[in-house]
CSV table of C-alpha atoms in Angstrom, one decimal:
chain,number,residue,atom,x,y,z
A,1,VAL,CA,80.1,97.8,110.5
A,2,THR,CA,83.1,96.2,112.0
A,3,TYR,CA,85.0,99.4,111.9
A,4,LEU,CA,82.5,101.3,113.6
A,5,LEU,CA,81.9,98.6,116.2
A,6,ALA,CA,85.7,98.7,117.0
A,7,THR,CA,85.9,102.3,117.4
A,8,THR,CA,82.7,102.4,119.3
A,9,LEU,CA,83.9,99.9,121.7
A,10,ILE,CA,87.3,101.6,122.1
A,11,PHE,CA,85.5,104.9,122.8
A,12,PHE,CA,83.5,103.7,125.7
A,13,LEU,CA,86.0,101.5,127.3
A,14,MET,CA,88.4,104.5,127.4
A,15,ARG,CA,85.9,106.7,129.2
A,16,VAL,CA,84.6,104.1,131.8
A,17,THR,CA,88.2,103.5,133.1
A,18,PRO,CA,89.2,105.5,136.3
A,19,GLY,CA,90.6,109.1,135.8
A,20,ASP,CA,90.6,111.5,132.9
A,21,PRO,CA,93.2,113.6,131.2
A,22,LEU,CA,92.5,116.8,133.2
A,23,SER,CA,93.0,115.1,136.6
A,24,ARG,CA,96.4,114.0,135.3
A,25,LEU,CA,97.2,117.7,134.1
A,26,SER,CA,96.2,119.0,137.7
A,27,GLU,CA,98.4,116.5,139.1
A,28,ASP,CA,101.3,117.9,137.4
A,29,ARG,CA,100.6,121.6,137.6
A,30,PRO,CA,97.7,122.5,140.1
A,31,MET,CA,94.9,124.5,138.8
A,32,PRO,CA,91.9,126.0,140.4
A,33,PRO,CA,88.5,124.5,139.9
A,34,GLU,CA,87.3,127.2,137.8
A,35,ALA,CA,90.1,126.4,135.2
A,36,ILE,CA,89.4,122.8,135.3
A,37,ALA,CA,85.8,123.4,134.6
A,38,GLU,CA,86.7,125.7,131.8
A,39,LEU,CA,89.1,123.0,130.1
A,40,ARG,CA,86.3,120.3,130.7
A,41,ALA,CA,83.7,122.5,128.9
A,42,ARG,CA,86.3,123.2,126.2
A,43,TYR,CA,87.1,119.4,125.3
A,44,GLY,CA,83.4,118.3,126.0
A,45,ILE,CA,84.3,116.0,128.9
A,46,ASP,CA,81.6,117.5,131.1
A,47,ARG,CA,78.9,116.4,128.7
A,48,PRO,CA,76.8,113.2,129.0
A,49,LEU,CA,78.8,110.2,127.5
A,50,LEU,CA,76.4,109.3,124.6
A,51,GLU,CA,76.6,113.2,123.7
A,52,GLN,CA,80.3,113.0,123.6
A,53,TYR,CA,80.3,110.0,121.5
A,54,ARG,CA,78.0,111.8,119.2
A,55,LEU,CA,80.1,114.9,118.7
A,56,PHE,CA,83.3,112.7,118.2
A,57,LEU,CA,81.5,110.6,115.5
A,58,GLY,CA,80.3,113.7,113.7
A,59,ALA,CA,83.7,115.4,113.9
A,60,ALA,CA,85.5,112.3,112.7
A,61,LEU,CA,83.4,111.8,109.8
A,62,THR,CA,84.5,115.3,108.5
A,63,GLY,CA,88.2,114.4,109.3
A,64,ASP,CA,88.4,116.6,112.4
A,65,LEU,CA,90.1,114.5,115.3
A,66,GLY,CA,90.2,117.4,117.7
A,67,SER,CA,93.3,118.7,119.5
A,68,SER,CA,95.6,117.0,122.0
A,69,ILE,CA,94.5,117.8,125.7
A,70,ALA,CA,98.2,117.5,126.8
A,71,GLN,CA,99.8,119.4,124.0
A,72,GLY,CA,97.1,121.5,122.3
A,73,ARG,CA,98.1,120.6,119.0
A,74,PRO,CA,95.7,119.0,116.1
A,75,VAL,CA,95.8,115.4,116.5
A,76,THR,CA,95.9,115.0,112.7
A,77,MET,CA,99.0,116.7,112.3
A,78,MET,CA,100.6,114.9,115.4
A,79,ILE,CA,99.6,111.5,113.6
A,80,ALA,CA,100.9,112.8,110.2
A,81,GLU,CA,104.4,113.5,112.0
A,82,ARG,CA,104.8,110.3,113.6
A,83,LEU,CA,103.5,108.1,110.7
A,84,PRO,CA,106.5,108.0,108.5
A,85,ALA,CA,108.7,106.7,111.2
A,86,THR,CA,106.2,103.8,112.1
A,87,LEU,CA,105.8,103.1,108.4
A,88,LEU,CA,109.6,102.6,108.0
A,89,LEU,CA,110.0,100.5,111.0
A,90,GLY,CA,106.9,98.3,110.5
A,91,GLY,CA,107.5,98.0,106.9
A,92,SER,CA,111.1,96.9,107.2
A,93,ALA,CA,110.2,94.5,110.0
A,94,LEU,CA,107.5,92.9,107.8
A,95,VAL,CA,109.4,92.6,104.9
A,96,LEU,CA,112.4,90.9,106.6
A,97,ALA,CA,110.2,88.7,108.9
A,98,PHE,CA,108.2,87.3,105.8
A,99,THR,CA,111.3,87.1,103.5
A,100,VAL,CA,113.4,85.1,106.1
A,101,GLY,CA,110.4,83.2,107.7
A,102,ILE,CA,109.0,82.0,104.4
A,103,TRP,CA,112.5,80.7,103.2
A,104,LEU,CA,113.3,78.9,106.6
A,105,GLY,CA,109.5,77.4,106.6
A,106,VAL,CA,110.1,76.0,103.2
A,107,TRP,CA,113.6,74.8,104.0
A,108,GLN,CA,112.0,73.0,107.1
A,109,ALA,CA,109.4,71.6,105.2
A,110,ARG,CA,111.9,69.8,102.8
A,111,ARG,CA,113.8,68.5,105.6
A,112,ARG,CA,110.9,67.4,108.0
A,113,GLY,CA,112.0,65.3,110.9
A,114,THR,CA,115.6,66.1,110.9
A,115,ALA,CA,117.7,67.5,113.5
A,116,THR,CA,117.9,70.9,111.8
A,117,ASP,CA,114.2,70.9,111.5
A,118,ARG,CA,113.7,70.2,115.2
A,119,ALA,CA,116.3,73.0,116.0
A,120,LEU,CA,114.5,75.5,113.8
A,121,THR,CA,111.3,74.5,115.3
A,122,LEU,CA,112.6,75.1,118.7
A,123,LEU,CA,114.1,78.5,117.7
A,124,GLY,CA,110.8,79.4,116.1
A,125,ILE,CA,108.6,78.8,119.3
A,126,ALA,CA,111.2,80.5,121.3
A,127,THR,CA,111.1,83.7,119.4
A,128,TYR,CA,107.3,83.6,119.2
A,129,ALA,CA,107.1,83.3,122.7
A,130,THR,CA,109.7,85.9,123.9
A,131,PRO,CA,108.2,89.1,125.2
A,132,VAL,CA,109.1,91.7,122.6
A,133,PHE,CA,110.2,94.5,125.1
A,134,TRP,CA,112.7,92.0,127.1
A,135,LEU,CA,114.2,91.1,123.6
A,136,GLY,CA,114.6,94.7,122.7
A,137,LEU,CA,116.3,95.4,126.0
A,138,VAL,CA,118.5,92.5,125.6
A,139,LEU,CA,119.6,93.7,122.2
A,140,VAL,CA,120.1,97.2,123.6
A,141,TRP,CA,122.3,95.9,126.2
A,142,VAL,CA,124.5,93.4,124.0
A,143,PHE,CA,124.9,95.4,120.7
A,144,GLY,CA,124.4,99.1,122.1
A,145,ILE,CA,126.0,99.1,125.7
A,146,GLU,CA,128.5,96.5,125.8
A,147,TRP,CA,129.7,96.2,122.2
A,148,HIS,CA,128.8,99.7,121.0
A,149,PHE,CA,127.9,98.6,117.8
A,150,PHE,CA,124.6,100.4,117.2
A,151,PRO,CA,122.8,103.2,118.9
A,152,THR,CA,120.5,102.4,121.7
A,153,GLY,CA,117.7,104.7,120.7
A,154,TYR,CA,116.0,107.4,118.9
A,155,MET,CA,115.6,107.8,114.9
A,156,HIS,CA,118.7,110.2,114.4
A,157,ASP,CA,121.9,111.1,116.0
A,158,ILE,CA,121.2,114.5,118.1
A,159,LEU,CA,124.9,115.6,117.2
A,160,LEU,CA,124.4,115.0,113.6
A,161,PRO,CA,125.3,118.4,111.7
A,162,ALA,CA,122.5,120.3,110.3
A,163,ASP,CA,124.4,120.7,106.9
A,164,ALA,CA,125.1,116.9,106.5
A,165,GLY,CA,124.5,115.3,103.3
A,166,TRP,CA,121.6,112.9,102.2
A,167,GLY,CA,124.1,109.9,102.4
A,168,GLU,CA,125.2,110.7,105.7
A,169,ARG,CA,121.8,111.2,107.0
A,170,ALA,CA,120.6,107.9,105.3
A,171,GLY,CA,123.4,106.0,106.9
A,172,ASP,CA,122.5,107.6,110.3
A,173,LEU,CA,119.1,106.5,110.0
A,174,LEU,CA,119.8,103.0,108.9
A,175,VAL,CA,122.1,102.4,112.1
A,176,HIS,CA,119.5,103.7,114.3
A,177,LEU,CA,116.9,101.5,112.5
A,178,VAL,CA,118.7,98.2,113.0
A,179,LEU,CA,118.1,97.3,116.5
A,180,PRO,CA,114.2,98.1,116.7
A,181,ALA,CA,113.7,96.6,113.3
A,182,ALA,CA,115.7,93.5,114.4
A,183,THR,CA,113.8,93.2,117.5
A,184,LEU,CA,110.4,93.3,115.7
A,185,THR,CA,111.7,90.9,113.0
A,186,ILE,CA,112.8,88.4,115.4
A,187,ALA,CA,109.6,88.4,117.2
A,188,LEU,CA,107.5,88.1,114.0
A,189,MET,CA,109.7,85.6,112.1
A,190,GLY,CA,108.9,82.6,114.3
A,191,ALA,CA,105.3,82.8,113.5
A,192,ALA,CA,105.9,83.2,109.8
A,193,MET,CA,108.3,80.3,109.8
A,194,ARG,CA,105.9,78.1,111.5
A,195,TYR,CA,102.9,79.0,109.4
A,196,GLN,CA,104.9,78.4,106.1
A,197,ARG,CA,106.3,75.1,107.3
A,198,ALA,CA,102.8,73.6,108.1
A,199,THR,CA,101.3,74.8,104.9
A,200,MET,CA,104.3,73.7,102.8
A,201,ILE,CA,104.2,70.2,104.4
A,202,ASP,CA,100.6,69.9,103.2
A,203,ALA,CA,101.5,71.4,99.7
A,204,LEU,CA,104.3,68.8,99.1
A,205,GLU,CA,101.7,66.0,99.5
A,206,LEU,CA,99.3,67.4,96.6
A,207,ALA,CA,98.9,65.2,93.6
A,208,CYS,CA,100.1,68.2,91.3
A,209,VAL,CA,103.5,68.3,93.2
A,210,ARG,CA,103.9,64.5,92.8
A,211,THR,CA,103.0,64.8,89.4
A,212,ALA,CA,105.5,67.5,88.6
A,213,ARG,CA,108.2,65.1,90.3
A,214,VAL,CA,107.2,62.2,88.0
A,215,LYS,CA,107.4,64.3,84.9
A,216,GLY,CA,111.0,65.1,85.6
A,217,LEU,CA,110.8,68.7,86.5
A,218,PRO,CA,113.8,70.3,88.4
A,219,GLU,CA,113.4,70.3,92.2
A,220,ARG,CA,113.6,74.1,92.3
A,221,SER,CA,110.7,74.2,90.0
A,222,VAL,CA,108.6,71.7,91.8
A,223,ILE,CA,109.3,73.4,95.2
A,224,TRP,CA,108.7,77.1,94.2
A,225,ARG,CA,106.4,77.0,91.1
A,226,HIS,CA,104.1,74.2,92.2
A,227,ALA,CA,104.3,73.4,96.0
A,228,TRP,CA,105.1,76.9,97.3
A,229,ARG,CA,102.3,78.6,95.3
A,230,ASN,CA,99.7,76.3,96.8
A,231,ALA,CA,101.0,77.1,100.3
A,232,LEU,CA,101.0,80.8,100.0
A,233,GLY,CA,97.2,81.3,100.9
A,234,PRO,CA,97.6,81.2,104.6
A,235,MET,CA,100.8,83.4,104.4
A,236,VAL,CA,98.6,85.9,102.5
A,237,ALA,CA,96.1,85.9,105.4
A,238,LEU,CA,98.9,86.2,108.0
A,239,ALA,CA,100.1,89.3,106.0
A,240,GLY,CA,96.7,90.8,106.3
A,241,LEU,CA,96.6,90.2,110.1
A,242,TRP,CA,100.0,92.0,110.4
A,243,LEU,CA,99.2,94.8,108.1
A,244,PRO,CA,98.3,97.1,111.1
A,245,LEU,CA,101.8,96.9,112.2
A,246,LEU,CA,102.4,99.4,109.2
A,247,VAL,CA,100.6,102.2,111.2
A,248,GLY,CA,100.4,100.9,114.7
A,249,GLY,CA,104.0,99.9,114.9
A,250,ALA,CA,105.0,97.8,117.9
A,251,VAL,CA,104.3,100.0,120.9
A,252,PHE,CA,106.7,98.2,123.2
A,253,VAL,CA,109.5,98.4,120.7
A,254,GLU,CA,109.0,102.0,120.0
A,255,ALA,CA,108.9,102.8,123.8
A,256,VAL,CA,112.1,100.8,124.4
A,257,PHE,CA,114.1,102.3,121.6
A,258,SER,CA,112.4,106.0,122.1
A,259,TRP,CA,111.5,105.4,118.3
A,260,PRO,CA,109.3,108.6,117.5
A,261,GLY,CA,106.4,106.6,115.9
A,262,LEU,CA,102.8,106.4,116.1
A,263,GLY,CA,102.9,103.4,118.6
A,264,ARG,CA,105.1,105.5,121.1
A,265,LEU,CA,102.8,108.4,120.5
A,266,ALA,CA,99.6,106.1,121.5
A,267,PHE,CA,101.8,104.8,124.4
A,268,GLU,CA,102.3,108.3,125.9
A,269,ALA,CA,98.7,109.3,125.3
A,270,ILE,CA,97.5,106.3,127.1
A,271,GLY,CA,99.6,107.3,130.0
A,272,SER,CA,98.2,110.9,130.1
A,273,ARG,CA,94.5,109.8,129.1
A,274,ASP,CA,94.8,112.0,126.1
A,275,TYR,CA,91.4,110.9,124.7
A,276,PRO,CA,91.7,112.6,121.2
A,277,VAL,CA,95.2,111.4,120.5
A,278,ILE,CA,94.1,107.8,121.7
A,279,MET,CA,91.0,107.8,119.5
A,280,GLY,CA,92.9,109.3,116.4
A,281,ALA,CA,95.4,106.4,116.6
A,282,ALA,CA,92.6,103.8,117.2
A,283,LEU,CA,90.8,105.0,114.2
A,284,LEU,CA,94.0,104.4,112.1
A,285,VAL,CA,94.7,101.1,113.5
A,286,SER,CA,91.4,99.9,113.5
A,287,ALA,CA,91.0,100.9,109.7
A,288,MET,CA,94.3,98.9,108.8
A,289,VAL,CA,92.9,95.8,110.7
A,290,VAL,CA,89.7,95.9,108.6
A,291,LEU,CA,91.6,96.9,105.3
A,292,GLY,CA,94.1,94.0,106.0
A,293,ASN,CA,91.4,91.3,106.5
A,294,LEU,CA,89.8,92.5,103.3
A,295,LEU,CA,93.0,92.5,101.4
A,296,ALA,CA,93.8,89.1,102.6
A,297,ASP,CA,90.5,87.7,101.6
A,298,LEU,CA,91.0,89.3,98.0
A,299,GLY,CA,94.5,88.0,97.8
A,300,GLN,CA,93.4,84.3,98.8
A,301,ARG,CA,90.6,84.5,96.3
A,302,TRP,CA,93.1,85.8,93.5
A,303,LEU,CA,95.7,83.1,94.4
A,304,ASP,CA,93.1,79.9,94.7
A,305,PRO,CA,91.1,79.3,91.5
A,306,ARG,CA,88.6,77.2,93.8
A,307,LEU,CA,87.6,80.4,96.0
A,308,ARG,CA,87.0,82.1,92.7
A,309,ALA,CA,84.6,79.4,91.5
A,310,ALA,CA,82.8,79.2,95.0
C-alpha cells in the first residue's frame, strides 16, 4: 500500500507541474503542430490524467515501463545500463560511511566530554550540514584541478586503450571512483557517527555492561561484545533508511562528477520532463525505500529479543 501511494503521488505531482516533455522537444527542434499531436497520441499525453494513470499502472504491473520520450529507448534498458554504476558508488559510500562512522561513534562514546569528543562532534555536525554538491565541487577543485591527484569526472578514462587488461581497467575505475565516493561518504559519515555515539552512550550505562566489567572481562570484549551489540539497533534502522542510495545514488554527486548512474539519469530526465524515465527511476527508488524499512524492522527484531517476544 505504501509503495502504491508513493508512486501514485509521484505520478500526479509530476504531471500537474507546468510544461511537458514535448514542449521541451519543440524548443530545441521546432516541429509542426501535426507532429506534436502525433507524438502526444503516441505517448498518451493527450488522454485524461486518470486514463494515463490507469495505462501506466497496467503496463508497470507487467514490467513495461515504456520508452524514453527524449531518446526513444526502452526505459528498462536505460535503467539496467545505469544501475551498476550507481550500485558501485552507493555501495562503496555506504560501507565506508558506516564502517568509519560506527568506529568513530564508539570511540567518542568511550571518551565522552573530552576535547577530542567535542572536536569530533563539531566535525560530524559540519559534514552533515555541508551541501553535498558544494563539497563535491571543493574536492574536484582541490584534488582534481589544483593537485591533479584524481580525475574530476566520468567513470573511465576516454583515452584508455580498448585492449587494456582487467587490472588496468580496474585501476582506472578505482581512481575515478575516489572523489565521488569520498564526497558521499563524508556527507553520510557525520550522521552515522552521531547516531552511534548517542546509542553507545546509552548502552554503556546498561546493567549487563556494568556486570561484564565487574566480572573482569577485557575492555575490548565489554565494548564490542556487550555494549555495541545493544547499541546496534538504531544503526540498523539508519541503514534501512539509506538503502535507497544503492539504486538512487546521490543525484547531485553524480551530476557534479558526471558519474553515469541512475541518479544522473533521473536528473537529466527531470530537466527534460521525460515522464517514462522519471517514473521508472521513481518506481525503483520507492521499492528500495519500502524494502529498506522492512529489512530494518526485521533486523531490529532479530537483534533484540525483546522485540521478538513482543
